[in-house]
Amino acid sequence: MSAKTSAYTTDRPVGRADEPTDGTVDAVVIGGGAAGLNGALMLARSRRSVVVIDSGTPRNAPAEGVHGLLGLDGTPPAELLARGREEVRRYGGAVRAGEVVEAAAAPPSADGDPRFAVALADGDVLRARRLLVATGLRDVLPDVPGLAEHWGHGVVHCPYCHGWEVRDRPVGVLAVGPASVHHALLFRQLTDDLVYFTRGTALDADTRERFAARGIRVVDTPVEQVVPAGDGGIAGVRLADGPVVPRSVLAVATSMWARAEGLAGLGLPMRDLPGGAGRHFAAGPAGLTEVPGVWVAGNATDPTAQVGASAAAGALAGAHMNADLAVADTDRALALARRENAHA
């Protein structure tokens, strides 16, 4: 990993005995979404030197507003993240745009404290004692012509994130597997006009009967394409045999894949979601991973977490990281005091 090393300074007092003096920061946070920024906020408020690497590609960028977040409901995602970056910086943390191309463990300190090197696309290399991986995830849509163009607007996935905004409209659920059955029941709470497109997925007699009882129409004919409307929205779904089923909203469960680019060198364990629905980083309580010194928070480890839950997970991980660093700092100070006393 040959590149220039970047050191970051903060507004906090420098030269404390428990701080590395080689440009190593206490923590690097990979990911500038709700989880990463809230983790960084907790660390910065604990007077930890922290750098957030933000790729600038948040999962919820297409959404008009963040919903279900008490006190901030309806806030545009970009505005929420801008506030978060400002808050982290207010406490001395650094937030910089960049792409991580390689992150890996480095030789530990002389007393065994973990060290990591994080290389960026611009050639910088950051050195850190701890890492918080908050890279989020990538939603993968079914391969239906015309679907992706409406993602985040006419095409939605979460009834809690978007449901109120599409209430009482004609909604179509594009099935991707067994999970879509429950998806349909959730969207039925929001509209009386719901069509379930099976798209070749199995639907047993009991489920069909339950759908009929709730007034959910089932269409087994294969879906050919999403038909756009003149106003830029969705007009409906064209079936393979020709007819168009009018719909103004389509709900679809995406495959959710944790963003892991550049992180292979960390050796973080991952887990597959049931039914081939994606993959996420495995983590224990507070986001602790099997790799000493590395935590994970947000959608990278909890694919279904909304913004509030992701932010809370980041805060918890940041607090645990600070606690871990506090123990390491005390161990180092104790070892130094004992050496000094032995030579007195």
GROMACS .gro file of C-alpha atoms in nm:
model
  344
    1MET     CA    1   0.000   0.000   0.000
    2SER     CA    2   0.222   0.278  -0.126
    3ALA     CA    3   0.072   0.623  -0.091
    4LYS     CA    4   0.110   0.945   0.095
    5THR     CA    5   0.000   0.948   0.458
    6SER     CA    6  -0.250   1.209   0.570
    7ALA     CA    7  -0.264   1.342   0.923
    8TYR     CA    8  -0.566   1.527   1.057
    9THR     CA    9  -0.579   1.777   1.339
   10THR     CA   10  -0.878   1.872   1.550
   11ASP     CA   11  -0.971   2.162   1.772
   12ARG     CA   12  -0.914   1.962   2.090
   13PRO     CA   13  -0.596   2.002   2.301
   14VAL     CA   14  -0.299   1.819   2.154
   15GLY     CA   15   0.005   1.654   2.304
   16ARG     CA   16  -0.182   1.448   2.563
   17ALA     CA   17   0.018   1.156   2.695
   18ASP     CA   18  -0.241   0.900   2.586
   19GLU     CA   19  -0.235   1.002   2.217
   20PRO     CA   20  -0.025   0.854   1.935
   21THR     CA   21   0.222   1.104   1.795
   22ASP     CA   22   0.268   0.949   1.449
   23GLY     CA   23  -0.037   1.104   1.280
   24THR     CA   24  -0.259   0.811   1.374
   25VAL     CA   25  -0.614   0.913   1.460
   26ASP     CA   26  -0.831   0.741   1.716
   27ALA     CA   27  -1.092   0.636   1.460
   28VAL     CA   28  -1.169   0.638   1.091
   29VAL     CA   29  -1.535   0.606   0.997
   30ILE     CA   30  -1.595   0.462   0.652
   31GLY     CA   31  -1.930   0.598   0.538
   32GLY     CA   32  -2.092   0.937   0.581
   33GLY     CA   33  -2.457   0.840   0.626
   34ALA     CA   34  -2.665   0.850   0.942
   35ALA     CA   35  -2.482   0.562   1.109
   36GLY     CA   36  -2.133   0.686   1.028
   37LEU     CA   37  -2.197   1.047   1.121
   38ASN     CA   38  -2.368   0.962   1.448
   39GLY     CA   39  -2.085   0.728   1.539
   40ALA     CA   40  -1.836   1.003   1.460
   41LEU     CA   41  -2.039   1.251   1.664
   42MET     CA   42  -2.019   1.031   1.973
   43LEU     CA   43  -1.645   0.988   1.927
   44ALA     CA   44  -1.580   1.358   1.863
   45ARG     CA   45  -1.783   1.459   2.167
   46SER     CA   46  -1.562   1.223   2.368
   47ARG     CA   47  -1.261   1.421   2.244
   48ARG     CA   48  -1.148   1.147   2.010
   49SER     CA   49  -0.973   1.235   1.685
   50VAL     CA   50  -1.202   1.101   1.415
   51VAL     CA   51  -1.214   1.122   1.036
   52VAL     CA   52  -1.524   1.034   0.834
   53ILE     CA   53  -1.477   0.920   0.474
   54ASP     CA   54  -1.789   1.007   0.277
   55SER     CA   55  -1.834   0.871  -0.075
   56GLY     CA   56  -2.133   1.099  -0.130
   57THR     CA   57  -2.366   0.822  -0.248
   58PRO     CA   58  -2.627   0.772   0.026
   59ARG     CA   59  -2.884   0.498  -0.022
   60ASN     CA   60  -3.177   0.736   0.029
   61ALA     CA   61  -3.056   1.005  -0.211
   62PRO     CA   62  -3.358   0.966  -0.448
   63ALA     CA   63  -3.607   1.015  -0.164
   64GLU     CA   64  -3.775   1.352  -0.114
   65GLY     CA   65  -3.770   1.325   0.264
   66VAL     CA   66  -3.674   1.111   0.561
   67HIS     CA   67  -3.979   0.969   0.738
   68GLY     CA   68  -4.050   0.803   1.069
   69LEU     CA   69  -3.774   1.006   1.238
   70LEU     CA   70  -3.918   1.190   1.537
   71GLY     CA   71  -3.872   1.566   1.518
   72LEU     CA   72  -3.720   1.551   1.170
   73ASP     CA   73  -3.993   1.380   0.968
   74GLY     CA   74  -3.992   1.501   0.610
   75THR     CA   75  -3.641   1.646   0.620
   76PRO     CA   76  -3.468   1.605   0.281
   77PRO     CA   77  -3.189   1.344   0.314
   78ALA     CA   78  -2.922   1.583   0.184
   79GLU     CA   79  -3.020   1.844   0.442
   80LEU     CA   80  -3.010   1.591   0.726
   81LEU     CA   81  -2.662   1.473   0.629
   82ALA     CA   82  -2.537   1.830   0.589
   83ARG     CA   83  -2.651   1.903   0.944
   84GLY     CA   84  -2.476   1.590   1.063
   85ARG     CA   85  -2.148   1.682   0.898
   86GLU     CA   86  -2.163   2.028   1.053
   87GLU     CA   87  -2.225   1.879   1.398
   88VAL     CA   88  -1.931   1.639   1.372
   89ARG     CA   89  -1.703   1.923   1.265
   90ARG     CA   90  -1.832   2.142   1.547
   91TYR     CA   91  -1.673   1.902   1.794
   92GLY     CA   92  -1.344   1.879   1.607
   93GLY     CA   93  -1.411   1.578   1.388
   94ALA     CA   94  -1.307   1.578   1.024
   95VAL     CA   95  -1.534   1.483   0.733
   96ARG     CA   96  -1.384   1.444   0.390
   97ALA     CA   97  -1.510   1.327   0.054
   98GLY     CA   98  -1.340   1.019  -0.080
   99GLU     CA   99  -1.353   0.658  -0.187
  100VAL     CA  100  -1.183   0.383   0.011
  101VAL     CA  101  -0.985   0.157  -0.219
  102GLU     CA  102  -0.818  -0.055   0.048
  103ALA     CA  103  -0.858  -0.093   0.423
  104ALA     CA  104  -0.652  -0.342   0.619
  105ALA     CA  105  -0.495  -0.409   0.955
  106ALA     CA  106  -0.148  -0.262   1.002
  107PRO     CA  107   0.121  -0.367   1.251
  108PRO     CA  108  -0.006  -0.292   1.603
  109SER     CA  109   0.160  -0.044   1.834
  110ALA     CA  110   0.446  -0.156   2.059
  111ASP     CA  111   0.196  -0.230   2.336
  112GLY     CA  112  -0.035  -0.428   2.108
  113ASP     CA  113  -0.299  -0.164   2.036
  114PRO     CA  114  -0.464  -0.227   1.695
  115ARG     CA  115  -0.367  -0.018   1.396
  116PHE     CA  116  -0.531   0.015   1.054
  117ALA     CA  117  -0.438   0.172   0.722
  118VAL     CA  118  -0.714   0.312   0.501
  119ALA     CA  119  -0.609   0.401   0.146
  120LEU     CA  120  -0.818   0.644  -0.057
  121ALA     CA  121  -0.863   0.683  -0.430
  122ASP     CA  122  -0.677   1.016  -0.425
  123GLY     CA  123  -0.363   0.851  -0.288
  124ASP     CA  124  -0.397   0.947   0.077
  125VAL     CA  125  -0.356   0.683   0.346
  126LEU     CA  126  -0.514   0.735   0.687
  127ARG     CA  127  -0.382   0.560   0.996
  128ALA     CA  128  -0.627   0.472   1.272
  129ARG     CA  129  -0.654   0.285   1.599
  130ARG     CA  130  -1.014   0.182   1.539
  131LEU     CA  131  -1.250   0.156   1.242
  132LEU     CA  132  -1.625   0.200   1.210
  133VAL     CA  133  -1.763   0.052   0.888
  134ALA     CA  134  -2.087   0.230   0.800
  135THR     CA  135  -2.087   0.192   0.423
  136GLY     CA  136  -2.459   0.119   0.392
  137LEU     CA  137  -2.596  -0.103   0.120
  138ARG     CA  138  -2.687  -0.112  -0.245
  139ASP     CA  139  -3.045  -0.193  -0.351
  140VAL     CA  140  -3.070  -0.423  -0.652
  141LEU     CA  141  -3.401  -0.410  -0.837
  142PRO     CA  142  -3.557  -0.691  -1.040
  143ASP     CA  143  -3.470  -0.680  -1.408
  144VAL     CA  144  -3.797  -0.532  -1.532
  145PRO     CA  145  -3.768  -0.283  -1.821
  146GLY     CA  146  -3.860   0.068  -1.709
  147LEU     CA  147  -3.846  -0.007  -1.337
  148ALA     CA  148  -3.512   0.146  -1.235
  149GLU     CA  149  -3.591   0.487  -1.388
  150HIS     CA  150  -3.861   0.546  -1.127
  151TRP     CA  151  -3.669   0.422  -0.822
  152GLY     CA  152  -3.736   0.635  -0.514
  153HIS     CA  153  -4.041   0.803  -0.664
  154GLY     CA  154  -4.299   0.587  -0.843
  155VAL     CA  155  -4.110   0.273  -0.738
  156VAL     CA  156  -4.079   0.225  -0.362
  157HIS     CA  157  -3.980  -0.055  -0.129
  158CYS     CA  158  -4.056   0.043   0.231
  159PRO     CA  159  -4.413   0.099   0.355
  160TYR     CA  160  -4.279   0.290   0.655
  161CYS     CA  161  -4.050   0.515   0.452
  162HIS     CA  162  -4.293   0.592   0.168
  163GLY     CA  163  -4.631   0.445   0.258
  164TRP     CA  164  -4.809   0.758   0.378
  165GLU     CA  165  -4.701   0.943   0.066
  166VAL     CA  166  -4.861   0.681  -0.164
  167ARG     CA  167  -5.174   0.620   0.043
  168ASP     CA  168  -5.501   0.566  -0.143
  169ARG     CA  169  -5.326   0.543  -0.479
  170PRO     CA  170  -5.340   0.239  -0.714
  171VAL     CA  171  -5.040   0.032  -0.600
  172GLY     CA  172  -4.887  -0.274  -0.763
  173VAL     CA  173  -4.660  -0.517  -0.577
  174LEU     CA  174  -4.401  -0.682  -0.800
  175ALA     CA  175  -4.327  -1.012  -0.630
  176VAL     CA  176  -3.968  -1.131  -0.597
  177GLY     CA  177  -4.018  -1.420  -0.354
  178PRO     CA  178  -4.198  -1.533  -0.036
  179ALA     CA  179  -4.121  -1.205   0.145
  180SER     CA  180  -4.338  -1.020  -0.107
  181VAL     CA  181  -4.652  -1.175   0.044
  182HIS     CA  182  -4.602  -0.988   0.370
  183HIS     CA  183  -4.496  -0.683   0.170
  184ALA     CA  184  -4.838  -0.685   0.005
  185LEU     CA  185  -5.020  -0.705   0.338
  186LEU     CA  186  -4.831  -0.400   0.462
  187PHE     CA  187  -4.915  -0.194   0.155
  188ARG     CA  188  -5.279  -0.310   0.173
  189GLN     CA  189  -5.298  -0.113   0.498
  190LEU     CA  190  -5.228   0.200   0.293
  191THR     CA  191  -5.457   0.154  -0.006
  192ASP     CA  192  -5.773  -0.032  -0.104
  193ASP     CA  193  -5.652  -0.063  -0.464
  194LEU     CA  194  -5.372  -0.321  -0.464
  195VAL     CA  195  -5.263  -0.561  -0.738
  196TYR     CA  196  -5.014  -0.840  -0.672
  197PHE     CA  197  -4.804  -0.944  -0.975
  198THR     CA  198  -4.667  -1.291  -0.901
  199ARG     CA  199  -4.395  -1.274  -1.171
  200GLY     CA  200  -4.353  -1.650  -1.166
  201THR     CA  201  -4.322  -1.679  -0.787
  202ALA     CA  202  -4.522  -1.943  -0.605
  203LEU     CA  203  -4.848  -1.842  -0.438
  204ASP     CA  204  -5.035  -2.119  -0.259
  205ALA     CA  205  -5.411  -2.154  -0.230
  206ASP     CA  206  -5.422  -2.036   0.130
  207THR     CA  207  -5.238  -1.712   0.046
  208ARG     CA  208  -5.463  -1.652  -0.255
  209GLU     CA  209  -5.765  -1.692  -0.029
  210ARG     CA  210  -5.618  -1.449   0.224
  211PHE     CA  211  -5.547  -1.198  -0.050
  212ALA     CA  212  -5.903  -1.234  -0.182
  213ALA     CA  213  -6.040  -1.168   0.166
  214ARG     CA  214  -5.849  -0.837   0.172
  215GLY     CA  215  -5.949  -0.738  -0.179
  216ILE     CA  216  -5.600  -0.788  -0.324
  217ARG     CA  217  -5.614  -0.876  -0.692
  218VAL     CA  218  -5.360  -1.136  -0.811
  219VAL     CA  219  -5.212  -1.127  -1.162
  220ASP     CA  220  -5.017  -1.435  -1.272
  221THR     CA  221  -4.944  -1.322  -1.628
  222PRO     CA  222  -4.574  -1.233  -1.667
  223VAL     CA  223  -4.481  -0.865  -1.646
  224GLU     CA  224  -4.322  -0.727  -1.961
  225GLN     CA  225  -4.242  -0.366  -1.868
  226VAL     CA  226  -4.326  -0.060  -1.660
  227VAL     CA  227  -4.518   0.194  -1.868
  228PRO     CA  228  -4.425   0.559  -1.805
  229ALA     CA  229  -4.681   0.836  -1.775
  230GLY     CA  230  -4.663   1.168  -1.957
  231ASP     CA  231  -4.585   1.354  -1.634
  232GLY     CA  232  -4.273   1.148  -1.568
  233GLY     CA  233  -4.447   0.909  -1.330
  234ILE     CA  234  -4.581   0.559  -1.384
  235ALA     CA  235  -4.891   0.481  -1.591
  236GLY     CA  236  -4.904   0.109  -1.530
  237VAL     CA  237  -4.760  -0.235  -1.593
  238ARG     CA  238  -4.771  -0.398  -1.934
  239LEU     CA  239  -4.829  -0.773  -1.925
  240ALA     CA  240  -4.671  -1.024  -2.161
  241ASP     CA  241  -5.001  -1.083  -2.340
  242GLY     CA  242  -5.047  -0.712  -2.413
  243PRO     CA  243  -5.282  -0.544  -2.163
  244VAL     CA  244  -5.167  -0.262  -1.934
  245VAL     CA  245  -5.273  -0.277  -1.571
  246PRO     CA  246  -5.304   0.088  -1.457
  247ARG     CA  247  -5.087   0.162  -1.152
  248SER     CA  248  -4.929   0.486  -1.032
  249VAL     CA  249  -4.703   0.325  -0.769
  250LEU     CA  250  -4.506   0.002  -0.770
  251ALA     CA  251  -4.373  -0.159  -0.453
  252VAL     CA  252  -4.090  -0.406  -0.478
  253ALA     CA  253  -3.861  -0.574  -0.227
  254THR     CA  254  -3.503  -0.519  -0.340
  255SER     CA  255  -3.199  -0.740  -0.296
  256MET     CA  256  -2.981  -0.566  -0.039
  257TRP     CA  257  -2.604  -0.594  -0.066
  258ALA     CA  258  -2.371  -0.433   0.187
  259ARG     CA  259  -2.121  -0.202   0.021
  260ALA     CA  260  -1.793  -0.382   0.070
  261GLU     CA  261  -1.569  -0.229  -0.195
  262GLY     CA  262  -1.214  -0.187  -0.070
  263LEU     CA  263  -1.280  -0.370   0.257
  264ALA     CA  264  -1.175  -0.726   0.168
  265GLY     CA  265  -0.840  -0.676   0.343
  266LEU     CA  266  -1.015  -0.644   0.680
  267GLY     CA  267  -1.144  -1.001   0.661
  268LEU     CA  268  -1.484  -0.909   0.804
  269PRO     CA  269  -1.728  -1.202   0.814
  270MET     CA  270  -2.047  -1.167   0.611
  271ARG     CA  271  -2.384  -1.340   0.612
  272ASP     CA  272  -2.631  -1.413   0.333
  273LEU     CA  273  -2.990  -1.298   0.368
  274PRO     CA  274  -3.257  -1.568   0.327
  275GLY     CA  275  -3.375  -1.651  -0.023
  276GLY     CA  276  -3.081  -1.487  -0.196
  277ALA     CA  277  -3.206  -1.142  -0.091
  278GLY     CA  278  -2.854  -1.004  -0.040
  279ARG     CA  279  -2.559  -1.004   0.196
  280HIS     CA  280  -2.451  -0.804   0.500
  281PHE     CA  281  -2.164  -0.778   0.746
  282ALA     CA  282  -2.196  -0.997   1.053
  283ALA     CA  283  -2.176  -0.811   1.381
  284GLY     CA  284  -2.246  -0.867   1.748
  285PRO     CA  285  -2.380  -0.634   2.018
  286ALA     CA  286  -2.314  -0.264   1.949
  287GLY     CA  287  -2.172  -0.356   1.608
  288LEU     CA  288  -1.859  -0.529   1.734
  289THR     CA  289  -1.708  -0.764   1.475
  290GLU     CA  290  -1.476  -1.062   1.501
  291VAL     CA  291  -1.188  -0.840   1.385
  292PRO     CA  292  -1.037  -0.663   1.687
  293GLY     CA  293  -1.074  -0.289   1.658
  294VAL     CA  294  -1.349  -0.291   1.392
  295TRP     CA  295  -1.716  -0.210   1.442
  296VAL     CA  296  -2.001  -0.207   1.188
  297ALA     CA  297  -2.322  -0.003   1.204
  298GLY     CA  298  -2.625   0.086   0.995
  299ASN     CA  299  -2.754  -0.084   0.682
  300ALA     CA  300  -2.418  -0.252   0.619
  301THR     CA  301  -2.506  -0.493   0.900
  302ASP     CA  302  -2.881  -0.431   0.950
  303PRO     CA  303  -3.033  -0.404   0.600
  304THR     CA  304  -3.385  -0.318   0.715
  305ALA     CA  305  -3.290  -0.038   0.955
  306GLN     CA  306  -3.442   0.301   0.880
  307VAL     CA  307  -3.251   0.627   0.931
  308GLY     CA  308  -3.335   0.654   1.302
  309ALA     CA  309  -3.229   0.299   1.379
  310SER     CA  310  -2.910   0.336   1.174
  311ALA     CA  311  -2.820   0.659   1.353
  312ALA     CA  312  -2.885   0.495   1.691
  313ALA     CA  313  -2.667   0.197   1.596
  314GLY     CA  314  -2.388   0.433   1.494
  315ALA     CA  315  -2.412   0.619   1.823
  316LEU     CA  316  -2.396   0.294   2.020
  317ALA     CA  317  -2.098   0.170   1.820
  318GLY     CA  318  -1.919   0.503   1.867
  319ALA     CA  319  -1.974   0.490   2.242
  320HIS     CA  320  -1.836   0.137   2.261
  321MET     CA  321  -1.537   0.235   2.050
  322ASN     CA  322  -1.461   0.521   2.288
  323ALA     CA  323  -1.492   0.285   2.585
  324ASP     CA  324  -1.252   0.041   2.421
  325LEU     CA  325  -1.005   0.320   2.352
  326ALA     CA  326  -1.034   0.442   2.711
  327VAL     CA  327  -0.931   0.100   2.840
  328ALA     CA  328  -0.639   0.088   2.594
  329ASP     CA  329  -0.529   0.438   2.698
  330THR     CA  330  -0.539   0.339   3.065
  331ASP     CA  331  -0.344   0.018   3.000
  332ARG     CA  332  -0.078   0.220   2.819
  333ALA     CA  333  -0.059   0.482   3.094
  334LEU     CA  334  -0.030   0.212   3.360
  335ALA     CA  335   0.250   0.035   3.176
  336LEU     CA  336   0.437   0.365   3.137
  337ALA     CA  337   0.392   0.451   3.506
  338ARG     CA  338   0.523   0.110   3.610
  339ARG     CA  339   0.828   0.146   3.388
  340GLU     CA  340   0.900   0.490   3.529
  341ASN     CA  341   0.859   0.367   3.884
  342ALA     CA  342   1.088   0.073   3.816
  343HIS     CA  343   1.364   0.312   3.708
  344ALA     CA  344   1.308   0.563   3.989
   0.00000   0.00000   0.00000
